[in-house]
CSV table of C-alpha atoms in Angstrom, one decimal:
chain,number,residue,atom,x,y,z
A,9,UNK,CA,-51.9,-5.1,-37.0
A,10,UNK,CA,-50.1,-1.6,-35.5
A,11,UNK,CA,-47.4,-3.7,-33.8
A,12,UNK,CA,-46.8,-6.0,-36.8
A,13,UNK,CA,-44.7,-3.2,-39.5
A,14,UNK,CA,-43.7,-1.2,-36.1
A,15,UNK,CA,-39.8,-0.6,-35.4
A,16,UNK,CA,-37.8,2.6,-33.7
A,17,UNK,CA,-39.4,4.8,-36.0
A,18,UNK,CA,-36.6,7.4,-35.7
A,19,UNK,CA,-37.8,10.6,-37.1
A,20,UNK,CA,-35.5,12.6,-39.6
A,21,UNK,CA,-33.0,14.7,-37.8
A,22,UNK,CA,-32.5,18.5,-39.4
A,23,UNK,CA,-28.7,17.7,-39.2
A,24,UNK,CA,-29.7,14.1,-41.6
A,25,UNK,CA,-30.5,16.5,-44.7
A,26,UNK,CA,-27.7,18.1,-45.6
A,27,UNK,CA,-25.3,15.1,-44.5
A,28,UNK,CA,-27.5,13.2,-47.0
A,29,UNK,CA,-27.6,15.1,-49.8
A,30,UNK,CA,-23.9,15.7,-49.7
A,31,UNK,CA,-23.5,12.1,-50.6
A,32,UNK,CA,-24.8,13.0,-54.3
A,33,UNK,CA,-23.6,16.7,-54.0
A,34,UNK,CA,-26.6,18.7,-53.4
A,35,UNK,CA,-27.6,21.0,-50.6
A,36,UNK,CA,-30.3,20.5,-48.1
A,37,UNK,CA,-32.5,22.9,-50.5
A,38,UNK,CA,-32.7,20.7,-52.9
A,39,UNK,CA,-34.1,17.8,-51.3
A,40,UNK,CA,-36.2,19.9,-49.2
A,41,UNK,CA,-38.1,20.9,-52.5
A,42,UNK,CA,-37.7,17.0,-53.4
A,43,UNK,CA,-39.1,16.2,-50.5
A,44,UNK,CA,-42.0,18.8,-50.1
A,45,UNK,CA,-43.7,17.6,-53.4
A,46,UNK,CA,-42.8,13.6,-53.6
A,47,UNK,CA,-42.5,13.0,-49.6
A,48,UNK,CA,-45.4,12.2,-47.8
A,49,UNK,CA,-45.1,14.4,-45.0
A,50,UNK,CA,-43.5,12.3,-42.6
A,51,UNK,CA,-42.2,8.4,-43.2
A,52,UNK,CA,-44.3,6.9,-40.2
A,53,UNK,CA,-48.4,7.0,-39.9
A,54,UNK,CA,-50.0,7.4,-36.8
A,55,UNK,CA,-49.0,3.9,-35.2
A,56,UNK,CA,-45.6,4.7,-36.3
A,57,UNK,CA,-45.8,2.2,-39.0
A,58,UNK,CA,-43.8,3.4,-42.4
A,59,UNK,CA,-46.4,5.3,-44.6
A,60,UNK,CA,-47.5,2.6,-47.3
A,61,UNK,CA,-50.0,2.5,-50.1
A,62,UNK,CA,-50.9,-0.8,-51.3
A,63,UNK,CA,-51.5,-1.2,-55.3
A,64,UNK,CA,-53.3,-3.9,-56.6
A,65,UNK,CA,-52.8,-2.9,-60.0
A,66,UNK,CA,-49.5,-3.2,-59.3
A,67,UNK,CA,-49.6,-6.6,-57.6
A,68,UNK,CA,-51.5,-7.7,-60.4
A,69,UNK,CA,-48.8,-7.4,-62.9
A,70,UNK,CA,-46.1,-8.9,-60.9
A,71,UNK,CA,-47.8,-11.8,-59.9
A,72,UNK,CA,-48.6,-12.7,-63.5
A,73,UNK,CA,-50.7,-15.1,-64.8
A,74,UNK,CA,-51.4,-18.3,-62.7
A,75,UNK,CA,-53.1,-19.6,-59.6
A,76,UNK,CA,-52.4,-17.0,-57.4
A,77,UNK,CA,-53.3,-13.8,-59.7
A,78,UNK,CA,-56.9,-15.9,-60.0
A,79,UNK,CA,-57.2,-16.0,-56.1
A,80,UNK,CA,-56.0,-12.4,-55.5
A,81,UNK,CA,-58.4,-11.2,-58.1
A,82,UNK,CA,-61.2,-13.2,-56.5
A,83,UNK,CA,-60.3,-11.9,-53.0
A,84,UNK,CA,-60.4,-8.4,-54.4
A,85,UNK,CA,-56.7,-8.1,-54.0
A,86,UNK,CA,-55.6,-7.6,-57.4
A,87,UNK,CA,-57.0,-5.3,-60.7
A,88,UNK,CA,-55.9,-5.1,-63.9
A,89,UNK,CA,-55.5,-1.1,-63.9
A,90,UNK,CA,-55.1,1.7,-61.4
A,91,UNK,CA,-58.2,3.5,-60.4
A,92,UNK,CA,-60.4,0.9,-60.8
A,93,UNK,CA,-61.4,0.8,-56.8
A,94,UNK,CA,-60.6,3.6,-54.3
A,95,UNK,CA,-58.1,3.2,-51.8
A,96,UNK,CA,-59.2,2.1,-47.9
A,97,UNK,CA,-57.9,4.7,-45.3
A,98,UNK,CA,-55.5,2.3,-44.5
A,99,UNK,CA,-54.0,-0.5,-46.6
A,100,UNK,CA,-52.3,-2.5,-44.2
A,101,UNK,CA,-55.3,-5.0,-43.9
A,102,UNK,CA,-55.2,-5.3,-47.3
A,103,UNK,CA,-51.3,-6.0,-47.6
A,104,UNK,CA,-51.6,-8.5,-44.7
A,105,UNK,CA,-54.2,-10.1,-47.0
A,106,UNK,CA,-52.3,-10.0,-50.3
A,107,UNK,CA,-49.2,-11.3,-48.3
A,108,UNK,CA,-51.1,-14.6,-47.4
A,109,UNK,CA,-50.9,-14.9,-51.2
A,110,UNK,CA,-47.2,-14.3,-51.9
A,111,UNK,CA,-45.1,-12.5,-49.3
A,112,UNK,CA,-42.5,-10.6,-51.5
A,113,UNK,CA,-44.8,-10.0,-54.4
A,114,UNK,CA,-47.3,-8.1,-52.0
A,115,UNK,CA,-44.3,-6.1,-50.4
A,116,UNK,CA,-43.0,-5.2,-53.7
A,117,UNK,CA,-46.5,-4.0,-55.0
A,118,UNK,CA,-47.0,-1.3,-52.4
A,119,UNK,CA,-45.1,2.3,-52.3
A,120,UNK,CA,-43.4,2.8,-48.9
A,121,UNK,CA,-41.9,5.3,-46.4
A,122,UNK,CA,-40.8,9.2,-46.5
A,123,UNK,CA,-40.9,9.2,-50.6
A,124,UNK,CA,-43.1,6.3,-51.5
A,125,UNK,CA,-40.4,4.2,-52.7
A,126,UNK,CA,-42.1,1.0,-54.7
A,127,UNK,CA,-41.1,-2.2,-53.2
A,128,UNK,CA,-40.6,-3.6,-56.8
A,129,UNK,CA,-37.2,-0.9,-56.7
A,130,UNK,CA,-35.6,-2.4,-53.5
A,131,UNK,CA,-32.4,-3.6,-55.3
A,132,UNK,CA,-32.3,-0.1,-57.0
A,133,UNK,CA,-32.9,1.3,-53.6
A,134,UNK,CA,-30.0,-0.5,-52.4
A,135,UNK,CA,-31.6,-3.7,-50.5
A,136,UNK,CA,-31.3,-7.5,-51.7
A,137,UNK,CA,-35.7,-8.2,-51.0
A,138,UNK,CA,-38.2,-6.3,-50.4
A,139,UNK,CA,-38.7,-7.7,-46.8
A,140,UNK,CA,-35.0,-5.8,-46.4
A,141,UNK,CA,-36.2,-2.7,-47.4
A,142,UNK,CA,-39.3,-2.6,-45.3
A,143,UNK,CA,-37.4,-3.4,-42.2
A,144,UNK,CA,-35.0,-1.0,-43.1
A,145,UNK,CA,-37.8,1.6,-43.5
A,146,UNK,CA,-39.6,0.9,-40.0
A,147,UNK,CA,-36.1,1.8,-38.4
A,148,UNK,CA,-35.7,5.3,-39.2
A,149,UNK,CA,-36.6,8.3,-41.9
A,150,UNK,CA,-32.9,8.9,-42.9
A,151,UNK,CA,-33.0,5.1,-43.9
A,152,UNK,CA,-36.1,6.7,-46.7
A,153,UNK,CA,-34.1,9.5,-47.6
A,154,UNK,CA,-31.0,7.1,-48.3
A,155,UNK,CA,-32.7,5.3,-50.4
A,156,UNK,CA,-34.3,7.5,-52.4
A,157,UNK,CA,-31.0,9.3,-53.1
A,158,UNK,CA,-29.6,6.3,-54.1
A,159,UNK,CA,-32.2,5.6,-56.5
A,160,UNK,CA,-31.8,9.3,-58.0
A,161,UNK,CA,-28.1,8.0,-58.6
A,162,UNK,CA,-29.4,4.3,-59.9
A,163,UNK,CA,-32.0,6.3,-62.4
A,164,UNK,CA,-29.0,8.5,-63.3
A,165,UNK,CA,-31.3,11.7,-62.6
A,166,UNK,CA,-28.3,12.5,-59.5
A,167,UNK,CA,-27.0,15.1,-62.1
A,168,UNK,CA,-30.4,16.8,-63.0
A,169,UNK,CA,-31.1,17.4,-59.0
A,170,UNK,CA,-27.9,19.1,-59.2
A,171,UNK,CA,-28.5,21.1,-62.4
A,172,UNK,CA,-32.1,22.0,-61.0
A,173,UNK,CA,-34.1,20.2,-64.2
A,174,UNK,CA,-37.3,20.0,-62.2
A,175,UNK,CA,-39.3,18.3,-65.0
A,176,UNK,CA,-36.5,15.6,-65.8
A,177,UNK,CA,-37.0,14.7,-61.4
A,178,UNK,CA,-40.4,14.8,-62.2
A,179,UNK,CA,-40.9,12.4,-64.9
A,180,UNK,CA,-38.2,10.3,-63.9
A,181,UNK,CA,-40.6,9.9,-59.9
A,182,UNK,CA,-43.9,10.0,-60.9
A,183,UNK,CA,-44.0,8.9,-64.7
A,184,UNK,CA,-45.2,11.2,-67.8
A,185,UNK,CA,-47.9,12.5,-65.9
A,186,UNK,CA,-46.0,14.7,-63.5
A,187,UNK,CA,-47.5,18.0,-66.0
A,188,UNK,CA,-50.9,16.9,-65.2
A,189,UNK,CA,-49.6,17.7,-61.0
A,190,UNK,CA,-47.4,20.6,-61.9
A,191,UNK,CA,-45.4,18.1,-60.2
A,192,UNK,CA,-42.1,20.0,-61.8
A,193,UNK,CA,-43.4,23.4,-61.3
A,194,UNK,CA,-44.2,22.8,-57.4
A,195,UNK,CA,-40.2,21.7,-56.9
A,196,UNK,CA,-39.1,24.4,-58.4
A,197,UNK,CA,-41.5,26.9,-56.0
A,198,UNK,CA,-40.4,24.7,-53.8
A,199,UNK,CA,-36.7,25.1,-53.8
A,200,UNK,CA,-37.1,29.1,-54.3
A,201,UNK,CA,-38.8,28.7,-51.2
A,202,UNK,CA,-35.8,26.8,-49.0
A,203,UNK,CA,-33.2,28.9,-50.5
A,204,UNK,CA,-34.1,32.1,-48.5
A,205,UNK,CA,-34.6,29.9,-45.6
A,206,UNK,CA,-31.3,29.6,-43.9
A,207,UNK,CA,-29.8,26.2,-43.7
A,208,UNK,CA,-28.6,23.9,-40.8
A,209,UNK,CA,-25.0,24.6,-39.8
A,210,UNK,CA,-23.1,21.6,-42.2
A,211,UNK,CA,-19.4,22.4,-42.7
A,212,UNK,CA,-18.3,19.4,-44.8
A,213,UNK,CA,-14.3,19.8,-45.0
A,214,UNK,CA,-12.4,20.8,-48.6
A,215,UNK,CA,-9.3,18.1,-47.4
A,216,UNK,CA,-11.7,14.5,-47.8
A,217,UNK,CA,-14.2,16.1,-50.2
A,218,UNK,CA,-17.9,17.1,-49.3
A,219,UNK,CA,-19.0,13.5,-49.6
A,220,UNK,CA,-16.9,11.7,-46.9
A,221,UNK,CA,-16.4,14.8,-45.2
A,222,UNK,CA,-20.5,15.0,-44.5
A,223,UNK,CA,-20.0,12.0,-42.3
A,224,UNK,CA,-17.5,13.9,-40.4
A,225,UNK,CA,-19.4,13.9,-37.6
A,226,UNK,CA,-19.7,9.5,-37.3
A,227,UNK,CA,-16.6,8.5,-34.8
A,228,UNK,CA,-14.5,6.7,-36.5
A,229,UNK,CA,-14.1,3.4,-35.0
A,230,UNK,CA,-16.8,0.3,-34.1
A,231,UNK,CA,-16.1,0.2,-30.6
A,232,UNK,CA,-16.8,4.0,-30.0
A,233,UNK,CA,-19.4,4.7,-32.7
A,234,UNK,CA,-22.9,5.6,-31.2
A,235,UNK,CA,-25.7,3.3,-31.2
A,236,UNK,CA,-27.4,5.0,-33.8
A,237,UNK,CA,-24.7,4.8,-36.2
A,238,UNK,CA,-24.0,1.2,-35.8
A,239,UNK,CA,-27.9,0.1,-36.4
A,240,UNK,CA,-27.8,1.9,-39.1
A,241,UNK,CA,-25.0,0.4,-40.6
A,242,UNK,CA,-26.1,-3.0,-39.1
A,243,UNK,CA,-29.4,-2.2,-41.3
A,244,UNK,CA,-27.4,-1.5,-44.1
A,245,UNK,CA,-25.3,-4.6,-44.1
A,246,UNK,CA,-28.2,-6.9,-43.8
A,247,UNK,CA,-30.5,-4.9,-46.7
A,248,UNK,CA,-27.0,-5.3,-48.7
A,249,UNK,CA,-26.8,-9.0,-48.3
A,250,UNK,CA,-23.6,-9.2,-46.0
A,251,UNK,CA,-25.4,-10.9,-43.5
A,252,UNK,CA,-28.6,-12.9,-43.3
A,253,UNK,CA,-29.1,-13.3,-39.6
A,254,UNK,CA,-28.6,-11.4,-36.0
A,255,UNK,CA,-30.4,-8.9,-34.6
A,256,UNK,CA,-30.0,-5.4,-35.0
A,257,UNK,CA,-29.1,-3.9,-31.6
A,258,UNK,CA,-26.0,-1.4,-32.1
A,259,UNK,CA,-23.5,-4.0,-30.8
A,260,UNK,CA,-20.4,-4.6,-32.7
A,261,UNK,CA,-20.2,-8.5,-32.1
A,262,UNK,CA,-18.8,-10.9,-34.2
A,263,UNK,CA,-21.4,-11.0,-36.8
A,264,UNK,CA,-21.2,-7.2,-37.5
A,265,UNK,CA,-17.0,-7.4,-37.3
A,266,UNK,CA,-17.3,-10.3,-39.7
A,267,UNK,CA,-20.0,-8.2,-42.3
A,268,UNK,CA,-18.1,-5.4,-42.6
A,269,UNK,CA,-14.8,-6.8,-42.9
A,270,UNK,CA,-16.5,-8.3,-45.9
A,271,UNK,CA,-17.9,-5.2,-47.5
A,272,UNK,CA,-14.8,-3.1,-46.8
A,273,UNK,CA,-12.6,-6.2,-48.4
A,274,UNK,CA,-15.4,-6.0,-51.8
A,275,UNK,CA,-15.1,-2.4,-51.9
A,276,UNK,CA,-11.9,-1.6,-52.0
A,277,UNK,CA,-11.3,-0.1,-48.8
A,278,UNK,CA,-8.6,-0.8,-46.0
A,279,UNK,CA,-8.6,-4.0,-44.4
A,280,UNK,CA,-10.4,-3.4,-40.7
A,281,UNK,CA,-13.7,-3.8,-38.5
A,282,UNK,CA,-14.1,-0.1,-37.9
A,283,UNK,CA,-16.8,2.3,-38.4
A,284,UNK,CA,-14.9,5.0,-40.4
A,285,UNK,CA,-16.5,7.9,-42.9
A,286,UNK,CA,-15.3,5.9,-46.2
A,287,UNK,CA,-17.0,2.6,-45.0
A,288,UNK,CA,-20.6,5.0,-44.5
A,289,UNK,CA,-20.2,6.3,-47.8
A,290,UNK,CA,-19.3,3.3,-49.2
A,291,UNK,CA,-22.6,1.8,-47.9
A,292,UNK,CA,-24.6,4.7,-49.5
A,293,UNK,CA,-23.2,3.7,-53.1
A,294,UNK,CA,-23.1,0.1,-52.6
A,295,UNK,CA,-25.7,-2.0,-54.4
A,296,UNK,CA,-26.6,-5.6,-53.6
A,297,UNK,CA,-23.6,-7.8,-53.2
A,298,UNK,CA,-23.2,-10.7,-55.6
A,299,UNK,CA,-21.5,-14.2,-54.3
A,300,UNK,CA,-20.7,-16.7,-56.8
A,301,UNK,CA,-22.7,-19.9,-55.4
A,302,UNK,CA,-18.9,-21.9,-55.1
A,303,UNK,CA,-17.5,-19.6,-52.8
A,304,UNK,CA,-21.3,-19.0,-51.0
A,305,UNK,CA,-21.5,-23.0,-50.8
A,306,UNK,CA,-18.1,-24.0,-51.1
A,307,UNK,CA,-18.0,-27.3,-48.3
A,308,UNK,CA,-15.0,-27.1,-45.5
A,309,UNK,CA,-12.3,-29.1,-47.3
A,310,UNK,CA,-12.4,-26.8,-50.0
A,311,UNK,CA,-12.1,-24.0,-47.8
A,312,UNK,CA,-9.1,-25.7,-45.8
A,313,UNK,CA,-6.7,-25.5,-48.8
A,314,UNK,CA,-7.5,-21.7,-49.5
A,315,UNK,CA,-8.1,-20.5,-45.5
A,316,UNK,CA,-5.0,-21.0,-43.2
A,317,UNK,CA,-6.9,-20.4,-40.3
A,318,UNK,CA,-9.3,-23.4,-41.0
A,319,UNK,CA,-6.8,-26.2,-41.9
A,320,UNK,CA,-4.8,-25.3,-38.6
A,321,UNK,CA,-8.5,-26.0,-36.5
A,322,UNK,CA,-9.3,-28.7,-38.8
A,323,UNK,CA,-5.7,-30.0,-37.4
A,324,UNK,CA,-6.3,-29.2,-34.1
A,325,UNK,CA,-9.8,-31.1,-34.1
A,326,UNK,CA,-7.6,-34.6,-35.6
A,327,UNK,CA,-5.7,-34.3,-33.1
A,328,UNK,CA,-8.0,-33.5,-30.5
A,329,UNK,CA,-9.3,-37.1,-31.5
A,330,UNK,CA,-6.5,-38.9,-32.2
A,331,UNK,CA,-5.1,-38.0,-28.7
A,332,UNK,CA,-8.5,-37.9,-26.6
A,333,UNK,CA,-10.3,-40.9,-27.6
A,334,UNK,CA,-7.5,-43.2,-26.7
A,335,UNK,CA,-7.1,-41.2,-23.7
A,336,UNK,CA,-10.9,-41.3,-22.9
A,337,UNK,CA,-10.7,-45.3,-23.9
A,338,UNK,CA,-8.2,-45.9,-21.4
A,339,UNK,CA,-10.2,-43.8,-18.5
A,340,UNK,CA,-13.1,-45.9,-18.8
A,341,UNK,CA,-11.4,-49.2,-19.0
A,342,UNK,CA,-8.6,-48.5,-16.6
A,343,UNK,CA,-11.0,-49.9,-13.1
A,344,UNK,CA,-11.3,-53.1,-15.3
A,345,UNK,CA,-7.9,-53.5,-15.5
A,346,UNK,CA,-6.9,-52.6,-12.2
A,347,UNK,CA,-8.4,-56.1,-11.6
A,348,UNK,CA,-6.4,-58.0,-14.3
A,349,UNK,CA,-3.0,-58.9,-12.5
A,350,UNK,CA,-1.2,-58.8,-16.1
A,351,UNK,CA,-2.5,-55.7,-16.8
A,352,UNK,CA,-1.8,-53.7,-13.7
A,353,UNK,CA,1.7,-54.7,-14.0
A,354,UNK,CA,2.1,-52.5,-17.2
A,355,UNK,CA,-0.4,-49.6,-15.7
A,356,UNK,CA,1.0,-49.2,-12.6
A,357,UNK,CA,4.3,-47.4,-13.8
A,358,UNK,CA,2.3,-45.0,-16.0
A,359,UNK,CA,-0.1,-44.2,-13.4
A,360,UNK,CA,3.0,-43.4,-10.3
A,361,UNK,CA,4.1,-40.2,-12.7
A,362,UNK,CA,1.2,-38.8,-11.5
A,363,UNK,CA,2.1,-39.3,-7.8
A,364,UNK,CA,-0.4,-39.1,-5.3
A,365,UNK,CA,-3.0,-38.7,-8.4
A,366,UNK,CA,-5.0,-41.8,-9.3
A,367,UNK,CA,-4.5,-42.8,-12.8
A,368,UNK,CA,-8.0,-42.5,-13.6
A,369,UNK,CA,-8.4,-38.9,-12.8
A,370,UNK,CA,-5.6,-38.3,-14.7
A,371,UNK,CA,-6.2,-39.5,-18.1
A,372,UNK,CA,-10.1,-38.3,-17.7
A,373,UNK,CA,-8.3,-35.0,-17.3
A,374,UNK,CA,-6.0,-35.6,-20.4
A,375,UNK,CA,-9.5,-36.9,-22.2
A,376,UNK,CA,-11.7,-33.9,-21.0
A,377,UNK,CA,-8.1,-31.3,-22.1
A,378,UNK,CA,-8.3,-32.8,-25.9
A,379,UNK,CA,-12.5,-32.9,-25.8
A,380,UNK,CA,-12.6,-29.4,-25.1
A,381,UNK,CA,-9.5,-28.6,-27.9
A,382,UNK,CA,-11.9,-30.8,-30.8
A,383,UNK,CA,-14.9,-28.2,-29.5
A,384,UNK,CA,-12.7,-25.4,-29.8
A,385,UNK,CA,-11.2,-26.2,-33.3
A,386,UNK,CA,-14.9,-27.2,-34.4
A,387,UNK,CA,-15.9,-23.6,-33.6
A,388,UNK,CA,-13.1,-21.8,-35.2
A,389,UNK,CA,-13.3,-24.1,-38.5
A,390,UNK,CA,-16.9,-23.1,-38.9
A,391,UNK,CA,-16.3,-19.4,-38.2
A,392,UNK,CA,-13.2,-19.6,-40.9
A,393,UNK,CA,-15.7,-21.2,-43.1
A,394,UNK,CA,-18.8,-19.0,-42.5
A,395,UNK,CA,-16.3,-15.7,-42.9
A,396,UNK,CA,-14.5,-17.4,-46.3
A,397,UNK,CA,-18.0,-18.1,-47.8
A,398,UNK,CA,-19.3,-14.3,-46.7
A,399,UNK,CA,-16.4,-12.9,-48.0
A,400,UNK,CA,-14.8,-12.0,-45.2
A,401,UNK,CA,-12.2,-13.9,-45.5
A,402,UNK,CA,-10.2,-14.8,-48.9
């Protein structure tokens, strides 16, 4: 049970606050005072699991009426209003039982990580399933933090954090209730608090704009980026939907090249593979890509007529066949023929070009050159078509 929600479980850097916040345009002060009252302390519990709580009430309304509400009900899973049973020290066992109900239902009905974040806001959060977010979330505490600022932008309360309006950040988290905690009245102790605390050394630079220029510190290009950077982005890409499979190991290989060309080609930025401070901003704003299913599905001759690339393996592959299997034909037959007087008479001038050579060798040779040229083309037509149904490739 530790091992099963356990990932790197990298712990939020001073430095990851202020380059955070700058992404909405706030200072670290005001998250800090975010952070002290919604934030659970730290993102990870003792087994370096993110932080959950499991809801049943919650579970119970998104699994709706129906054969599996009855059994989580009957399993003790499921309630039809909060309070109704306490919470176990840990809810983990319980989750691992809901999730033997229904996987992303029971993900999306418990709060998660640094800030709590419901699974039920994952897309809001900026992750395509809930399974994305909680994968994201057992990486690192800046992947919390990200989120939650990017659901302070999604609830359009970005503004209020800016302005200070502690009870709009309060109702808008925690629901009409929040007087009942003083949760508004604790941020805004909070924040008086951080301000005469001196902040982490951040000098974002006036020429790109505090935004971009908080990532000043990323290198700019795939190949040089540090590990770090590239899981995260890696983490980012897959939560996004920009690629489904491929493990996250702070590689730049072909898959990663292929994602980002993708989301830098849907988000208006400049055509490339690199690591740069627009395409990390980009991903902080990005929400949830949408394919239309005939470019997601489209089949290879459709592709062929709208990807150069493709038609000119699918070419290659034709005429890796139409010259091969005659050649590999002839190979196999050629001892045979040797034997048939009529038939050497015609094969013995072809097979003297190759001098000293016997004939055989020679057109296995020509058979095995236009085998390997149909592999080759086979591999690039299904890389053109993967990268044209990603949108990597238009």
């Amino acid at each position: 049970m530790d091992t099963l929600f356990k990932g790197a479980a990298v712990r939020l850097k001073d430095i990851d606050i202020p380059r955070i916040g700058a992404e909405i345009g706030v200072g670290e002060d005001e998250l800090h005072a975010f952070m002290d009252v919604e934030a659970a302390g730290s993102g990870f519990d003792g087994a370096g699991r993110p932080k959950m709580l499991f809801e049943p009430h919650v579970f119970y309304r998104l699994l709706g009426k129906g054969a599996k509400r009855d059994a989580a009900v009957k399993a003790g899973l499921a309630y039809p209003k909060w309070g109704m049973k306490p919470y176990p020290k840990d809810s983990y066992p319980r989750l691992v039982k809901a999730m033997a109900v229904d996987e992303a239902t029971a993900l999306m009905a418990a709060s998660w990580g640094l800030t709590q974040i419901l699974g039920e806001n994952h897309r809001d959060a900026g992750y395509t399933s809930p399974q994305a977010l909680v994968t994201a979330f057992m990486a690192s505490e800046a992947n919390h933090l990200e989120a939650t600022v990017r659901l302070l932008v999604a609830w359009k309360v970005d503004d209020d954090l800016r302005a200070h309006r502690w009870p709009v950040i309060a109702r808008t988290w925690n629901g009409p209730g929040y007087k009942q905690n003083l949760y508004d009245t604790k941020m805004a102790a909070a924040f008086a608090k951080w301000q005469k605390i001196r902040d982490t050394p951040f000098a974002p630079s006036a020429a790109v704009g505090p935004a971009v220029a908080a990532l000043s510190a990323t290198i700019d290009t795939a190949a040089s980026a540090d590990k770090d950077t590239i899981e995260r982005v890696q983490l980012q890409l897959k939560g996004l939907g920009y690629t489904e499979v491929g493990s996250v190991d702070g590689k730049v290989g072909t898959m990663t090249a292929t994602a980002i060309r993708a989301f830098r080609a849907e988000n208006g930025l400049p055509a490339a593979d690199v690591i740069d401070d627009e395409l990390l901003l980009a991903l902080q704003k990005a929400k949830p890509r949408q394919i239309a299913p005939e470019r997601s599905n489209a089949p290879a001759d459709v592709v062929r007529d709208k990807v150069p690339e493709v038609k000119a393996n699918w070419l290659s592959k034709v005429g890796g066949y139409i010259f091969g299997i005659p050649a590999a034909i002839g190979a196999l037959v050629k001892p045979t023929l040797d034997n048939i007087p009529a038939a050497k008479e015609y094969i013995d001038p072809l097979t003297s070009i190759a001098s000293d050579v016997p004939g055989w060798v020679w057109l296995a040779g020509v058979a095995g050159i236009a085998g390997a040229l149909v592999l080759v083309a086979r591999h690039g037509e299904q890389k053109g078509v993967e990268a044209f149904q990603t949108g990597a490739r238009r």
